[in-house]
Coordinates of C-alpha atoms and ligand atoms in Angstrom, one line a residue:
M30 CA 50.1 115.9 113.2
I31 CA 50.5 113.6 110.2
P32 CA 53.9 111.9 110.7
A33 CA 55.2 112.9 107.2
I34 CA 54.5 116.6 107.9
S35 CA 56.0 116.4 111.3
A36 CA 59.2 114.8 109.8
R37 CA 59.4 117.5 107.2
L38 CA 59.0 120.2 109.8
S39 CA 61.7 118.8 112.0
A40 CA 64.0 118.5 108.9
M41 CA 63.4 122.1 108.1
T42 CA 64.1 123.2 111.7
L43 CA 67.4 121.2 111.7
L44 CA 68.4 122.7 108.3
D45 CA 67.6 126.2 109.6
K46 CA 69.7 125.6 112.7
A47 CA 72.5 124.3 110.7
A48 CA 72.4 127.0 108.0
S49 CA 72.5 129.7 110.7
G50 CA 75.8 128.3 111.9
N51 CA 74.6 127.0 115.3
R52 CA 76.4 124.1 116.9
L53 CA 74.8 120.8 116.2
S54 CA 74.7 117.8 118.5
P55 CA 76.0 114.4 117.3
G56 CA 72.5 113.1 116.9
E57 CA 71.5 116.2 114.8
A58 CA 74.6 115.9 112.7
E59 CA 73.9 112.2 112.0
Q60 CA 70.3 113.2 110.8
L61 CA 71.9 115.5 108.2
Y62 CA 72.9 112.4 106.2
H63 CA 69.2 111.5 105.8
L64 CA 68.1 114.9 104.4
P65 CA 67.7 115.7 100.6
L66 CA 71.1 116.3 99.1
F67 CA 70.4 119.8 97.7
A68 CA 68.7 121.1 100.9
L69 CA 71.9 120.0 102.7
A70 CA 74.0 121.8 100.0
A71 CA 72.0 125.0 100.5
A72 CA 72.6 125.0 104.2
A73 CA 76.3 124.2 103.9
D74 CA 76.7 126.9 101.2
A75 CA 75.0 129.4 103.5
V76 CA 77.5 128.7 106.2
R77 CA 80.5 128.7 103.8
R78 CA 79.4 132.2 102.6
Q79 CA 79.1 133.4 106.2
R80 CA 82.6 132.2 107.1
T81 CA 84.7 132.8 104.0
E82 CA 84.7 135.4 101.2
P83 CA 81.6 134.3 99.2
E84 CA 82.8 134.9 95.7
V85 CA 86.4 133.7 96.2
V86 CA 87.8 130.2 95.9
T87 CA 91.4 129.8 96.9
Y88 CA 94.2 127.5 95.7
L89 CA 97.8 126.8 96.6
I90 CA 100.8 126.2 94.3
D91 CA 102.7 123.4 95.9
R92 CA 104.4 120.1 95.3
N93 CA 104.0 116.7 96.9
I94 CA 107.3 115.0 97.4
N95 CA 107.3 111.3 98.5
Y96 CA 110.8 111.0 99.8
S97 CA 110.6 107.2 100.2
N98 CA 108.0 104.5 99.5
I99 CA 109.4 102.0 102.0
C100 CA 106.9 101.3 104.8
N101 CA 106.3 98.6 107.4
V102 CA 102.6 99.5 108.3
G103 CA 101.0 97.6 105.4
C104 CA 97.6 99.4 105.1
S105 CA 95.4 97.3 102.8
F106 CA 94.2 100.4 100.9
C107 CA 97.6 101.6 100.0
G108 CA 99.1 101.1 96.6
F109 CA 102.1 103.3 97.3
Y110 CA 104.2 101.4 99.8
R111 CA 106.9 98.8 99.1
T112 CA 109.1 96.6 101.3
R113 CA 112.9 97.3 101.0
R114 CA 113.4 94.1 99.1
Q115 CA 111.1 95.1 96.3
A116 CA 112.9 96.2 93.2
D117 CA 110.9 99.4 92.9
S118 CA 111.4 100.6 96.5
Y119 CA 113.3 103.9 96.8
V120 CA 114.7 106.7 99.0
L121 CA 115.3 110.0 97.2
S122 CA 118.6 111.7 97.7
L123 CA 118.8 115.3 99.0
A124 CA 119.9 116.4 95.6
E125 CA 116.8 114.7 93.9
I126 CA 114.5 116.4 96.5
S127 CA 116.2 119.7 96.0
A128 CA 115.8 119.5 92.2
K129 CA 112.0 118.9 92.7
V130 CA 111.8 122.0 94.9
R131 CA 113.6 124.1 92.3
E132 CA 111.0 123.1 89.7
L133 CA 108.3 124.2 92.2
E134 CA 110.1 127.6 92.8
A135 CA 110.2 128.1 89.0
V136 CA 106.4 128.1 88.9
G137 CA 105.9 130.4 91.9
G138 CA 105.2 127.6 94.4
T139 CA 105.3 128.3 98.1
R140 CA 105.1 124.9 99.9
I141 CA 106.2 121.3 99.7
L142 CA 104.2 118.5 101.3
M143 CA 106.6 115.7 102.0
Q144 CA 105.4 112.2 103.0
G145 CA 106.9 108.8 102.8
G146 CA 106.1 105.6 104.6
V147 CA 107.3 104.4 108.0
N148 CA 110.7 103.5 106.8
P149 CA 112.6 101.6 109.6
Y150 CA 115.9 101.9 107.7
L151 CA 116.2 105.7 107.7
P152 CA 118.0 107.1 110.8
F153 CA 116.4 110.1 112.5
S154 CA 119.5 112.1 111.5
W155 CA 118.5 111.7 107.9
Y156 CA 115.2 113.6 108.4
L157 CA 117.0 116.4 110.4
E158 CA 119.6 116.7 107.6
L159 CA 116.9 116.8 105.0
L160 CA 115.1 119.6 106.7
A161 CA 118.2 121.6 107.3
H162 CA 119.3 121.2 103.7
L163 CA 116.0 122.3 102.3
K164 CA 115.8 125.3 104.6
R165 CA 119.4 126.3 103.5
Q166 CA 118.7 125.8 99.8
H167 CA 115.1 127.0 99.6
P168 CA 114.5 129.4 102.5
A169 CA 111.2 130.8 101.0
I170 CA 109.5 127.4 100.7
R171 CA 107.4 126.1 103.6
I172 CA 108.0 122.5 104.6
E173 CA 105.0 120.6 105.7
A174 CA 106.1 117.0 106.2
F175 CA 105.6 113.7 108.0
S176 CA 102.1 112.6 108.9
P177 CA 101.4 111.5 112.5
E178 CA 102.1 107.9 111.4
E179 CA 105.6 108.8 110.4
I180 CA 106.2 110.9 113.5
K181 CA 105.2 107.8 115.6
G182 CA 107.6 105.7 113.5
M183 CA 110.4 108.1 114.3
A184 CA 109.6 108.0 118.0
G185 CA 109.7 104.2 117.9
L186 CA 113.0 104.2 116.1
T187 CA 114.7 106.7 118.4
G188 CA 113.1 106.0 121.8
M189 CA 112.0 109.6 122.0
T190 CA 108.5 110.7 122.7
T191 CA 106.5 112.0 119.7
F192 CA 106.7 115.5 121.3
E193 CA 110.5 115.4 121.4
V194 CA 110.6 114.2 117.8
L195 CA 108.4 117.1 116.7
K196 CA 110.5 119.6 118.6
E197 CA 113.7 118.4 117.0
L198 CA 112.1 118.4 113.5
Q199 CA 110.8 121.9 114.1
A200 CA 114.2 123.1 115.2
A201 CA 115.6 121.6 112.0
G202 CA 113.1 123.5 109.8
L203 CA 109.7 121.8 109.8
D204 CA 106.8 124.2 109.4
G205 CA 103.9 121.9 109.7
L206 CA 102.4 118.4 109.3
P207 CA 100.2 117.0 106.6
G208 CA 96.8 115.8 107.8
G209 CA 97.4 112.3 106.3
G210 CA 96.2 109.2 108.0
G211 CA 93.0 110.7 109.5
E212 CA 90.7 108.4 107.5
I213 CA 88.0 107.4 110.0
L214 CA 89.2 108.3 113.5
V215 CA 87.4 105.4 115.1
D216 CA 89.6 102.4 115.9
A217 CA 86.9 99.8 115.2
V218 CA 87.0 101.0 111.6
R219 CA 90.6 102.0 110.9
K220 CA 92.3 99.1 112.7
A221 CA 89.9 96.4 111.4
K222 CA 91.6 93.3 110.2
H223 CA 90.8 93.9 106.6
I224 CA 91.8 97.6 106.7
S225 CA 94.9 98.3 108.7
P226 CA 95.4 96.6 112.0
A227 CA 98.9 98.2 112.4
R228 CA 97.6 101.7 111.7
I229 CA 98.3 104.5 114.2
S230 CA 95.3 104.6 116.6
A231 CA 92.8 107.5 116.6
D232 CA 94.0 108.6 120.0
E233 CA 97.6 108.6 118.8
W234 CA 96.8 110.5 115.6
I235 CA 94.9 113.2 117.6
G236 CA 97.7 113.2 120.2
V237 CA 100.4 113.9 117.7
M238 CA 98.3 116.7 116.1
A239 CA 97.6 118.2 119.5
E240 CA 101.4 118.3 120.2
A241 CA 102.2 119.8 116.8
Q242 CA 99.6 122.5 117.3
R243 CA 101.0 123.2 120.8
L244 CA 104.4 123.8 119.2
G245 CA 102.9 126.2 116.7
L246 CA 103.2 123.9 113.7
Y247 CA 100.7 124.1 110.9
T248 CA 98.2 121.2 110.7
T249 CA 95.2 120.1 108.6
A250 CA 92.7 117.3 109.2
T251 CA 91.7 114.7 106.7
M252 CA 89.0 112.1 106.3
V253 CA 88.4 109.2 103.9
I254 CA 85.0 107.7 103.6
G255 CA 84.0 104.4 102.0
F256 CA 85.4 101.8 104.4
G257 CA 81.8 100.7 105.3
E258 CA 81.7 103.0 108.3
T259 CA 78.3 104.1 109.6
F260 CA 77.1 107.6 109.6
A261 CA 77.5 107.6 113.4
E262 CA 81.1 106.6 113.0
R263 CA 81.7 109.4 110.5
I264 CA 80.2 111.9 113.0
A265 CA 82.3 110.4 115.8
S266 CA 85.4 110.7 113.7
M267 CA 84.8 114.4 112.9
K268 CA 83.9 115.0 116.6
R269 CA 87.5 114.0 117.5
V270 CA 88.6 116.8 115.1
R271 CA 86.0 119.3 116.4
D272 CA 86.9 118.6 120.1
L273 CA 90.7 119.0 119.4
Q274 CA 90.0 122.2 117.5
D275 CA 87.9 123.6 120.4
A276 CA 90.7 122.8 122.9
A277 CA 93.5 124.2 120.6
L278 CA 91.6 127.4 119.9
A279 CA 90.9 127.9 123.6
T280 CA 94.5 127.2 124.9
H281 CA 96.9 128.5 122.2
G282 CA 94.9 129.5 119.1
N283 CA 96.7 127.2 116.7
G284 CA 94.3 124.6 115.4
F285 CA 93.6 122.9 112.1
S286 CA 93.8 125.3 109.1
A287 CA 91.5 123.2 107.0
F288 CA 89.5 120.0 106.6
I289 CA 89.9 117.8 103.6
S290 CA 87.8 114.7 102.8
W291 CA 87.7 112.3 99.9
T292 CA 86.5 108.8 99.1
L293 CA 88.5 105.7 99.4
Q294 CA 90.6 104.9 96.3
S295 CA 90.9 101.1 96.1
K296 CA 91.6 100.2 92.5
G297 CA 94.2 97.4 92.3
V298 CA 95.0 97.4 96.0
R299 CA 94.3 94.6 98.6
I300 CA 91.1 96.2 100.0
E301 CA 89.4 96.3 96.6
G302 CA 86.1 94.5 96.7
K303 CA 86.2 94.1 100.5
V304 CA 84.5 97.4 101.4
P305 CA 81.7 99.3 99.7
G306 CA 83.6 102.5 98.8
A307 CA 81.7 105.7 98.2
G308 CA 80.6 107.6 95.1
A309 CA 80.2 111.3 94.2
H310 CA 76.8 111.6 95.9
E311 CA 78.2 110.4 99.2
Y312 CA 81.3 112.5 98.9
L313 CA 79.3 115.7 98.3
Q314 CA 76.9 114.8 101.1
N315 CA 79.9 114.3 103.5
V316 CA 81.5 117.6 102.4
A317 CA 78.2 119.4 103.3
V318 CA 77.8 117.6 106.6
S319 CA 81.5 118.3 107.5
R320 CA 81.0 122.0 106.8
L321 CA 77.9 122.1 109.1
W322 CA 79.2 119.8 111.8
L323 CA 82.8 121.3 112.1
D324 CA 81.7 124.8 113.1
N325 CA 85.1 125.7 114.4
I326 CA 87.1 125.1 111.1
V327 CA 87.1 127.8 108.5
N328 CA 88.5 126.2 105.4
F329 CA 87.2 123.1 103.5
Q330 CA 89.0 121.8 100.5
A331 CA 87.4 120.2 97.4
S332 CA 89.4 117.1 96.3
W333 CA 90.0 117.1 92.5
P334 CA 92.7 114.4 92.6
T335 CA 90.2 111.8 93.8
M336 CA 86.9 113.0 92.7
G337 CA 87.8 114.7 89.3
Y338 CA 87.3 118.3 88.4
K339 CA 83.5 118.3 87.9
V340 CA 82.7 116.8 91.3
A341 CA 85.3 119.1 92.9
Q342 CA 83.6 122.1 91.3
T343 CA 80.2 120.9 92.6
A344 CA 81.7 120.6 96.1
L345 CA 82.3 124.4 95.9
Y346 CA 78.5 124.6 96.3
F347 CA 78.4 122.1 99.1
G348 CA 80.5 124.0 101.6
A349 CA 84.1 123.9 100.2
N350 CA 85.9 127.2 99.7
D351 CA 89.2 126.0 98.4
F352 CA 90.3 124.0 95.3
G353 CA 93.3 122.5 97.0
S354 CA 96.7 122.7 95.5
T355 CA 98.5 122.1 92.2
M356 CA 100.5 119.2 93.7
L357 CA 102.6 119.0 90.6
E358 CA 103.3 115.4 91.5
E359 CA 101.1 113.0 93.5
N360 CA 102.1 109.4 94.0
V361 CA 100.0 108.0 96.7
V362 CA 96.2 108.0 96.0
S363 CA 97.1 108.0 92.3
Q364 CA 98.4 104.5 92.8
A365 CA 95.1 103.3 94.1
G366 CA 93.0 104.7 91.1
A367 CA 92.7 108.5 91.9
K368 CA 91.7 110.5 88.8
H369 CA 94.5 113.0 88.6
R370 CA 98.2 113.2 89.7
H371 CA 98.8 116.9 89.2
T372 CA 97.1 120.0 87.9
P373 CA 98.9 123.1 86.6
E374 CA 97.9 126.5 88.0
R375 CA 96.1 127.6 84.8
E376 CA 93.9 124.5 84.9
I377 CA 93.0 125.1 88.6
V378 CA 92.2 128.7 87.7
R379 CA 90.1 127.5 84.8
Q380 CA 88.1 125.1 87.0
I381 CA 87.4 127.8 89.6
V382 CA 86.3 130.4 87.0
D383 CA 84.1 127.9 85.2
A384 CA 82.5 127.1 88.5
G385 CA 81.6 130.8 88.9
F386 CA 84.1 132.0 91.5
I387 CA 87.1 134.4 91.6
P388 CA 90.4 132.4 92.0
K389 CA 93.0 133.7 94.4
Q390 CA 96.3 132.1 95.1
R391 CA 96.9 131.6 98.9
D392 CA 99.8 130.4 100.9
S393 CA 99.5 127.3 103.2
L394 CA 98.2 129.5 106.0
Y395 CA 95.3 130.6 103.8
R396 CA 96.6 134.1 103.4
I397 CA 95.9 135.5 99.9
V398 CA 99.2 136.0 98.1
R399 CA 98.1 136.9 94.6
T400 CA 95.0 137.4 92.4
P401 CA 96.0 135.8 89.2
D402 CA 95.5 137.5 85.8
V403 CA 93.1 134.9 84.6
A404 CA 93.1 135.9 80.9
A405 CA 96.9 135.9 80.7
L406 CA 97.2 132.6 82.6
L407 CA 94.7 130.8 80.4
A408 CA 96.4 132.1 77.3
A409 CA 99.9 131.1 78.4
K410 CA 101.8 128.0 77.6
P411 CA 103.0 126.0 80.6
S412 CA 106.6 126.9 81.6
I413 CA 107.3 123.2 82.5
D414 CA 105.6 120.3 80.9
F415 CA 104.7 118.3 84.0
S416 CA 102.8 115.8 81.9
S417 CA 106.2 114.4 81.0
L418 CA 107.0 113.5 84.7
P419 CA 107.8 109.8 84.9
A420 CA 105.5 107.8 87.1
I421 CA 107.3 106.4 90.2
S422 CA 107.4 102.8 89.5
Ligands
LIG529 S1 99.1 104.5 103.9 FE1 101.0 105.2 104.7 S2 101.3 104.0 106.6 FE2 99.8 102.9 105.3 S3 101.1 101.5 104.1 FE3 100.8 103.3 102.9 S4 102.6 104.5 103.2 FE4 102.5 103.0 104.9

């Protein structure tokens, strides 16, 4: 057979296999990156429509709260962290955090996502007190907080194991962990000298997530592309997630609720110019590959904060079924050039409708909590002007 025809046939066979939802081998998944973008999109969209409600795109009303920006890890891609000596370093008080949660409650929010740095000056009791305070003051709000890197930091500070740390935090009110710090789960990439040699290792990140899942805590998995990683390394990174998900579902049924990927944001940070980054084409390609490769995860988020609304809308045809969350306040990727810091509910709803889907508000467990009245929402004025929020400086 003529080589070109043979290659075309094998691409079609691979796409058919992927579109039917069959499990792919690492070699097959890597080949997906070499296929035409829109053929890949069609396969990913077919799988998304089999696994989630085809006409619906979900979203969450939540708020990110960055309780402190003091961190001793020093990732070269991070524009958020400060040392304690820097004039603009901060730790929010319990009252300041509570005030932010009250603003979230006022707009019907259901979750806070709390992350800071690895702050060696905060005692473990501070975290326990914070959780207990928030649960007392805001019992209806789910608290998803502290990425595996922060959990590891608390373990180092207290001498406890990460499992013991998680258990104490859970007893104090923690409901789940953000998926932050996934990036590329291959140490040769994540811990490279020009990226983040002090970063939590891939094994440790997976280990903390496995422990959290065993305790029944909510977790998500994240991925950042653009560090110069190879396609094989992207597949290997996602394989760590797929393997843990297999094990979690088989042993206790509590695995990752969602997978979220985006591109490296590097504007004005130390890594700028040292790695290739990734554009919209690569982002969409990776969303589609992740939908096809991670056959044991149901929900995939589009990332409007980093990619902008239009690319995020397009991702809804590349395998994503969720438009993420309002955030109300984002201070991490926005300090490395991300496009948006927050989006009010009516804007998220507008984006979903304009993309051709029915918007439904979900909670952080992906349960539908409300079908918004689109006409009323789009006509309404915002109850709080979030555009007036001061930037954390
Ligand atoms: S990404 Fe996280 S761990 Fe790395 S420097 Fe920033 S705050 Fe610290």
